[in-house]
Amino acid sequence: MAFDLESALQERRAKSLYRRRRTVDGPQKPQMIVDGKEQLAFCSNDYLGLANHPEVIKSFQQAASKYGVGGGASHLIIGHSRAHHQLEEELAEFTGRPRALLFSTGYMANLGVISALLGRGDAVFQDRLNHASLLDAGQLSGARFQRYLHCDPASLEQKLQRSEAHRKLVVTDGVFSMDGNIAPLKELTAAASKHDAWMMVDDAHGFGAVGQGGRGVADMFDMGIRELPILMGTLGKGFGTAGAFVAGSDALIETLVQFARSYIYTTSMPPAVAEATRTSLRLLKTEDWRREKLQTLIQRFRSGCEQLGLELMDSNTPIQPIMVGSAEKSLTMSEALEAQGILVTAIRPPTVPKDSSRLRVTLSASHTEEDVDRLLSALEKTVRENQG
Ligand SMILES: *Cc1c(COP(=O)(O)O)cnc(C)c1O
């Protein structure tokens, strides 16, 4: 008998949880051609506007001429190019860690790190709103899996106290991807160190957006390698390219090279992506005006929403979700905005907990103040039409 695929698909549709893809023509930028129509988009993670930066593109093109397109093999066979190596050294310096290691995606970095470090007899402690890749990595590792209340050091401490695991690893998003708030790292780290646990932070959304020179949450909280031995970042968001990295001690990086299966058994990222990222790293850390512009846009958006009586979350980052509640309503509002030429994604379960569906607005340094005003007036119209 064939699998019954249709009923699960139908059920998802009936609950307003069905996902569909849109087709984009042209580059990532605020004004995009989406499904053949021009839209003003507030959905991208390209926070600094580097994905389509002429210098980043030029580095990519030149490196493609020099290295070709494909990585050719895994890093441990013959796929580790000079471009990868130099980027790793620059990321180590950028994060103030002895070494950094590239992965092809953030998802793979998280799977690789957690399953290389933990196994049966160990325990992983995760914020309950951590990114799916961290949760999946915890499951894959075979370690005892414990979720603590969101950004709640007391809840973490309680779980650590009761644990008799051999190795204990505390893992949190730096900037939460669906909420935009920042983890209370000082308090979490204090709890971890009291119970001999290691800390890992996934700062996919912090790098580029927060901290001195875009150095992320580790810089904001002034956390060196002792307080924060495992620092992970992705390159597909603020950096505007693709891939991910883990920064830490020489022993950590060597452990990952030897044991992280998602590092070992996969083709290296295209060297041209690494070269393009070297350029985006230079722009990211030197062009403070991008972060300053973001802050201006964030403040303008937040005060506009306040006037409209919209419920925002406690966020000073480019991730500015508008709380809606039901999946159905978030979808209706997103469609109403789209009809006005504005794209904002409705984020629904299982990405976020039940009844916390939201419109996830993300801002970029390449938006203008007029773009934000257009969003606000479209929101005003949408709210008026969807009242009650
Ligand atoms: C996007 C994201 C990832 C995955 O990174 P990719 O490079 O897109 O695979 C991991 N963690 C967090 C917190 C993210 O937001």
Coordinates of C-alpha atoms and ligand atoms in Angstrom, one line a residue:
M1 CA 0.0 0.0 0.0
A2 CA 1.3 3.5 -0.8
F3 CA 2.0 6.0 1.9
D4 CA -0.9 8.4 2.5
L5 CA 0.8 11.7 2.0
E6 CA -2.3 13.7 1.1
S7 CA -4.0 13.6 4.5
A8 CA -1.1 15.2 6.3
L9 CA -0.8 17.9 3.6
Q10 CA -4.6 18.5 3.8
E11 CA -4.4 18.8 7.6
R12 CA -1.6 21.4 7.3
R13 CA -3.7 23.4 4.8
A14 CA -6.7 23.3 7.0
K15 CA -4.8 24.7 10.0
S16 CA -3.4 27.6 8.0
L17 CA 0.1 26.1 8.4
Y18 CA 0.8 25.3 4.8
R19 CA 4.0 26.7 3.4
R20 CA 4.7 27.7 -0.2
R21 CA 7.7 29.1 -1.9
R22 CA 7.9 32.3 -3.9
T23 CA 10.2 32.7 -6.9
V24 CA 12.5 35.6 -6.9
D25 CA 14.0 37.2 -10.0
G26 CA 17.1 39.3 -9.4
P27 CA 19.2 40.1 -6.3
Q28 CA 18.3 40.4 -2.6
K29 CA 17.4 44.0 -2.0
P30 CA 14.4 45.9 -0.5
Q31 CA 12.7 46.3 -3.9
M32 CA 12.4 42.7 -5.2
I33 CA 10.7 40.9 -8.1
V34 CA 8.8 38.2 -6.3
D35 CA 6.5 35.8 -8.3
G36 CA 6.8 38.2 -11.2
K37 CA 5.6 41.3 -9.2
E38 CA 7.6 44.1 -7.7
Q39 CA 7.4 44.1 -3.9
L40 CA 9.0 46.0 -1.0
A41 CA 10.4 43.1 1.1
F42 CA 11.0 43.0 4.8
C43 CA 11.9 39.3 5.0
S44 CA 15.5 39.0 4.3
N45 CA 18.3 38.2 6.8
D46 CA 20.7 40.3 4.7
Y47 CA 20.8 42.8 7.6
L48 CA 23.7 45.0 6.3
G49 CA 22.8 44.9 2.6
L50 CA 26.0 43.0 1.7
A51 CA 24.5 40.1 -0.3
N52 CA 24.3 42.3 -3.4
H53 CA 27.3 44.6 -2.7
P54 CA 29.4 45.3 -5.8
E55 CA 32.7 44.6 -4.0
V56 CA 31.5 41.3 -2.7
I57 CA 30.2 40.3 -6.1
K58 CA 33.5 41.3 -7.7
S59 CA 35.5 39.2 -5.2
F60 CA 33.2 36.3 -5.9
Q61 CA 33.7 36.6 -9.7
Q62 CA 37.4 37.0 -9.5
A63 CA 37.8 34.0 -7.2
A64 CA 35.6 31.9 -9.5
S65 CA 38.0 32.7 -12.3
K66 CA 40.9 31.7 -10.1
Y67 CA 39.5 28.7 -8.3
G68 CA 36.7 27.5 -10.6
V69 CA 33.3 27.0 -9.1
G70 CA 33.1 23.7 -7.2
G71 CA 35.0 23.0 -4.0
G72 CA 35.9 19.7 -5.6
A73 CA 36.2 17.5 -2.5
S74 CA 35.8 17.6 1.3
H75 CA 38.2 19.7 3.4
L76 CA 40.0 16.6 4.5
I77 CA 40.6 15.2 1.0
I78 CA 41.6 18.0 -1.2
G79 CA 38.8 20.6 -1.0
H80 CA 40.5 23.0 1.5
S81 CA 41.6 26.0 -0.5
R82 CA 43.8 28.9 0.3
A83 CA 40.6 31.1 0.3
H84 CA 39.0 28.9 2.9
H85 CA 42.1 28.9 5.0
Q86 CA 42.5 32.7 4.9
L87 CA 38.9 33.3 5.8
E88 CA 39.3 30.9 8.8
E89 CA 42.3 33.0 10.0
E90 CA 40.4 36.2 9.5
L91 CA 37.3 34.9 11.4
A92 CA 39.5 33.8 14.3
E93 CA 41.0 37.2 14.5
F94 CA 37.6 38.8 14.2
T95 CA 36.1 36.8 17.0
G96 CA 39.3 37.0 19.2
R97 CA 39.6 33.3 19.3
P98 CA 42.7 31.2 18.4
R99 CA 41.0 29.4 15.6
A100 CA 37.9 29.2 13.4
L101 CA 36.5 26.4 11.2
L102 CA 34.2 26.8 8.2
F103 CA 31.1 24.7 7.6
S104 CA 29.0 24.6 4.5
T105 CA 25.9 25.8 6.4
G106 CA 24.8 26.8 9.9
Y107 CA 22.6 23.8 10.1
M108 CA 25.5 21.5 9.5
A109 CA 27.8 23.4 11.9
N110 CA 25.4 22.9 14.7
L111 CA 24.8 19.2 13.9
G112 CA 28.6 18.7 13.7
V113 CA 29.6 20.5 16.9
I114 CA 27.0 19.1 19.3
S115 CA 27.3 15.5 18.0
A116 CA 31.1 15.6 18.0
L117 CA 31.2 16.8 21.6
L118 CA 28.4 14.9 23.2
G119 CA 27.1 11.3 23.3
R120 CA 25.3 8.9 25.6
G121 CA 26.0 9.8 29.2
D122 CA 26.2 13.5 28.5
A123 CA 23.5 16.2 28.6
V124 CA 22.6 19.2 26.5
F125 CA 20.7 22.1 28.0
Q126 CA 18.9 24.2 25.5
D127 CA 16.6 27.3 25.6
R128 CA 13.2 26.1 24.5
L129 CA 13.1 28.7 21.7
N130 CA 16.5 27.7 20.2
H131 CA 16.8 27.4 16.5
A132 CA 15.6 24.1 15.0
S133 CA 19.2 23.1 13.9
L134 CA 20.3 23.2 17.5
L135 CA 17.4 21.2 18.7
D136 CA 18.0 18.6 16.0
A137 CA 21.7 18.5 16.8
G138 CA 20.8 17.8 20.4
Q139 CA 18.6 14.9 19.4
L140 CA 21.2 13.5 17.0
S141 CA 24.0 13.5 19.6
G142 CA 22.3 10.9 21.8
A143 CA 22.9 13.1 24.9
R144 CA 20.2 13.6 27.4
F145 CA 18.1 16.5 26.1
Q146 CA 16.8 19.2 28.4
R147 CA 15.0 22.4 27.5
Y148 CA 15.0 25.3 29.9
L149 CA 12.5 28.2 29.9
H150 CA 13.2 30.9 27.4
C151 CA 16.0 33.2 28.6
D152 CA 15.6 31.9 32.2
P153 CA 18.9 31.3 34.0
A154 CA 17.0 30.0 37.1
S155 CA 15.3 27.4 35.0
L156 CA 18.6 26.4 33.5
E157 CA 20.3 26.3 36.9
Q158 CA 17.5 24.0 38.3
K159 CA 18.1 21.5 35.5
L160 CA 21.9 21.7 35.8
Q161 CA 21.7 21.0 39.5
R162 CA 19.8 17.8 39.0
S163 CA 22.0 16.5 36.3
E164 CA 24.5 13.8 36.8
A165 CA 25.7 13.8 33.3
H166 CA 29.4 13.4 32.4
R167 CA 29.7 16.4 30.0
K168 CA 27.2 19.2 30.2
L169 CA 26.7 21.6 27.4
V170 CA 24.5 24.7 27.6
V171 CA 23.4 26.0 24.2
T172 CA 21.6 29.1 23.3
D173 CA 20.9 31.4 20.3
G174 CA 22.6 34.8 20.8
V175 CA 19.9 36.8 19.1
F176 CA 16.7 34.7 18.9
S177 CA 15.8 34.2 15.3
M178 CA 12.1 34.5 15.6
D179 CA 11.9 37.0 18.5
G180 CA 14.9 39.3 18.0
N181 CA 15.7 39.4 21.7
I182 CA 19.2 38.7 23.1
A183 CA 20.0 35.9 25.5
P184 CA 21.1 36.9 29.0
L185 CA 24.5 35.5 28.5
K186 CA 26.2 36.7 31.7
E187 CA 23.6 35.0 33.9
L188 CA 23.4 31.8 31.8
T189 CA 27.2 31.6 31.8
A190 CA 27.3 32.0 35.6
A191 CA 24.9 29.1 36.0
A192 CA 26.9 27.0 33.6
S193 CA 30.2 27.6 35.2
K194 CA 28.8 26.9 38.6
H195 CA 27.9 23.4 37.4
D196 CA 30.9 22.7 35.3
A197 CA 29.0 23.0 32.0
W198 CA 30.4 24.4 28.8
M199 CA 28.7 27.2 26.9
M200 CA 27.9 27.3 23.2
V201 CA 26.3 30.3 21.5
D202 CA 24.8 30.3 18.0
D203 CA 25.1 34.0 17.0
A204 CA 23.6 33.6 13.5
H205 CA 21.7 36.9 13.8
G206 CA 24.1 38.8 16.0
F207 CA 27.2 38.9 13.8
G208 CA 27.2 42.1 11.7
A209 CA 24.1 43.5 13.5
V210 CA 25.3 43.9 17.1
G211 CA 28.5 44.4 19.1
Q212 CA 31.6 46.6 18.3
G213 CA 32.4 46.3 14.6
G214 CA 29.6 43.7 14.3
R215 CA 31.3 41.3 16.6
G216 CA 28.0 40.0 17.9
V217 CA 26.8 39.1 21.3
A218 CA 30.1 37.8 22.6
D219 CA 31.5 41.3 22.2
M220 CA 28.4 42.9 23.7
F221 CA 28.8 40.9 26.9
D222 CA 32.6 40.9 26.6
M223 CA 32.9 37.1 26.7
G224 CA 36.2 35.6 25.8
I225 CA 37.0 32.0 25.1
R226 CA 37.0 31.1 28.9
E227 CA 33.4 32.2 29.4
L228 CA 32.3 31.2 26.0
P229 CA 34.4 28.3 24.6
I230 CA 32.1 27.6 21.6
L231 CA 31.1 30.5 19.4
M232 CA 29.2 29.7 16.2
G233 CA 28.1 32.1 13.5
T234 CA 26.6 31.9 10.1
L235 CA 27.6 33.7 6.9
G236 CA 24.3 33.7 5.1
K237 CA 22.8 36.5 7.2
G238 CA 24.6 39.6 8.2
F239 CA 27.6 38.6 6.1
G240 CA 25.4 38.3 3.0
T241 CA 27.1 35.2 1.6
A242 CA 26.7 31.5 2.6
G243 CA 28.1 29.0 5.1
A244 CA 29.0 29.1 8.8
F245 CA 31.9 29.0 11.2
V246 CA 32.8 27.8 14.7
A247 CA 35.4 29.7 16.7
G248 CA 37.3 28.4 19.7
S249 CA 40.4 26.9 21.0
D250 CA 42.9 24.9 19.0
A251 CA 41.8 21.7 20.8
L252 CA 38.1 22.4 20.0
I253 CA 38.8 23.0 16.3
E254 CA 41.0 19.9 16.0
T255 CA 38.3 17.9 17.7
L256 CA 35.8 19.1 15.1
V257 CA 38.1 18.4 12.2
Q258 CA 38.5 14.8 13.5
F259 CA 35.0 14.1 14.7
A260 CA 32.4 16.4 13.3
R261 CA 30.7 14.2 10.7
S262 CA 28.9 17.1 9.0
Y263 CA 32.3 18.7 8.5
I264 CA 34.1 15.6 7.3
Y265 CA 31.6 14.0 5.0
T266 CA 30.7 16.9 2.8
T267 CA 32.1 18.9 0.0
S268 CA 33.8 22.2 1.0
M269 CA 31.9 25.4 0.2
P270 CA 32.9 26.9 -3.1
P271 CA 36.2 28.8 -2.6
A272 CA 34.7 31.8 -4.3
V273 CA 32.1 32.0 -1.5
A274 CA 35.0 32.1 0.9
E275 CA 36.7 34.9 -1.0
A276 CA 33.5 36.9 -1.3
T277 CA 33.0 36.4 2.5
R278 CA 36.5 37.8 3.1
T279 CA 35.4 41.0 1.4
S280 CA 32.1 41.1 3.2
L281 CA 33.9 40.6 6.5
R282 CA 36.0 43.7 5.8
L283 CA 32.9 45.7 5.0
L284 CA 31.0 44.3 7.9
K285 CA 33.6 45.3 10.5
T286 CA 34.6 48.7 9.1
E287 CA 31.4 50.2 7.9
D288 CA 29.7 51.2 11.1
W289 CA 27.3 53.4 9.3
R290 CA 25.4 50.3 8.3
R291 CA 24.7 49.4 11.9
E292 CA 23.9 53.0 12.8
K293 CA 21.4 53.2 9.9
L294 CA 19.8 50.0 11.1
Q295 CA 19.3 51.5 14.5
T296 CA 17.7 54.6 13.0
L297 CA 15.3 52.4 11.0
I298 CA 14.6 50.2 14.0
Q299 CA 13.7 53.1 16.2
R300 CA 11.5 54.6 13.5
F301 CA 9.7 51.3 13.0
R302 CA 9.1 50.7 16.7
S303 CA 7.8 54.2 17.4
G304 CA 5.5 53.9 14.4
C305 CA 4.1 50.6 15.6
E306 CA 3.6 51.9 19.0
Q307 CA 1.4 54.7 17.6
L308 CA -0.6 52.0 15.7
G309 CA -1.0 50.0 18.9
L310 CA 0.8 47.0 17.5
E311 CA 2.4 44.5 19.9
L312 CA 6.1 44.3 19.3
M313 CA 8.6 42.1 21.1
D314 CA 11.5 43.3 23.3
S315 CA 14.0 43.7 20.5
N316 CA 16.6 46.2 19.5
T317 CA 17.9 44.0 16.7
P318 CA 16.8 44.1 13.0
I319 CA 14.4 41.3 13.8
Q320 CA 11.1 43.0 14.7
P321 CA 8.2 40.6 15.0
I322 CA 4.6 41.9 15.3
M323 CA 2.7 39.5 17.6
V324 CA -0.5 38.4 16.0
G325 CA -1.5 35.2 17.8
S326 CA -3.4 32.8 15.5
A327 CA -1.8 31.3 12.4
E328 CA -4.9 32.2 10.4
K329 CA -4.8 35.9 11.3
S330 CA -1.1 36.2 10.6
L331 CA -1.6 34.7 7.2
T332 CA -4.5 37.1 6.4
M333 CA -2.5 40.1 7.5
S334 CA 0.5 39.0 5.5
E335 CA -1.7 38.5 2.4
A336 CA -3.3 42.0 3.0
L337 CA 0.2 43.5 3.1
E338 CA 1.2 41.7 -0.1
A339 CA -1.8 43.0 -1.9
Q340 CA -0.3 46.5 -1.1
G341 CA 3.1 45.5 -2.5
I342 CA 4.7 44.8 0.9
L343 CA 6.2 41.4 1.7
V344 CA 6.3 40.4 5.4
T345 CA 6.4 36.7 6.3
A346 CA 3.8 35.1 8.6
I347 CA 5.7 32.9 11.0
R348 CA 3.6 30.1 12.3
P349 CA 3.9 26.8 14.2
P350 CA 5.9 24.6 14.3
T351 CA 8.5 27.4 13.8
V352 CA 7.1 29.2 16.8
P353 CA 4.9 28.0 19.7
K354 CA 1.1 27.6 19.2
D355 CA -0.8 30.9 19.4
S356 CA 2.3 33.0 19.0
S357 CA 2.1 33.4 15.2
R358 CA 3.6 36.7 14.1
L359 CA 4.5 38.9 11.2
R360 CA 8.3 38.8 11.2
V361 CA 9.6 42.1 10.0
T362 CA 13.3 42.2 9.3
L363 CA 15.1 45.5 8.5
S364 CA 18.2 46.0 6.5
A365 CA 20.7 48.8 6.2
S366 CA 19.6 49.0 2.5
H367 CA 16.1 50.0 3.5
T368 CA 15.3 53.7 3.5
E369 CA 13.2 55.7 6.0
E370 CA 10.6 56.0 3.3
D371 CA 10.5 52.2 3.0
V372 CA 9.8 52.0 6.7
D373 CA 7.1 54.6 6.4
R374 CA 5.5 52.7 3.5
L375 CA 5.4 49.6 5.7
L376 CA 3.8 51.5 8.6
S377 CA 1.1 53.0 6.4
A378 CA 0.3 49.6 4.9
L379 CA 0.2 48.1 8.4
E380 CA -2.2 50.8 9.5
K381 CA -4.6 50.0 6.6
T382 CA -4.2 46.3 7.3
V383 CA -4.9 46.7 11.0
R384 CA -8.0 48.8 10.3
E385 CA -9.4 46.2 7.9
N386 CA -8.7 43.3 10.2
Q387 CA -9.9 44.7 13.5
G388 CA -11.8 42.3 15.7
Ligands
LIG1 C1 19.7 30.5 10.0 C2 20.1 29.9 11.3 C3 20.9 28.7 11.3 C4 21.2 28.0 10.1 O1 22.1 28.6 9.3 P1 22.2 28.2 7.7 O2 23.6 28.7 7.3 O3 21.1 29.0 7.1 O4 22.0 26.8 7.6 C5 21.4 28.3 12.5 N1 21.1 28.9 13.7 C6 20.3 30.0 13.7 C7 20.0 30.7 15.0 C8 19.8 30.6 12.5 O5 19.0 31.6 12.5

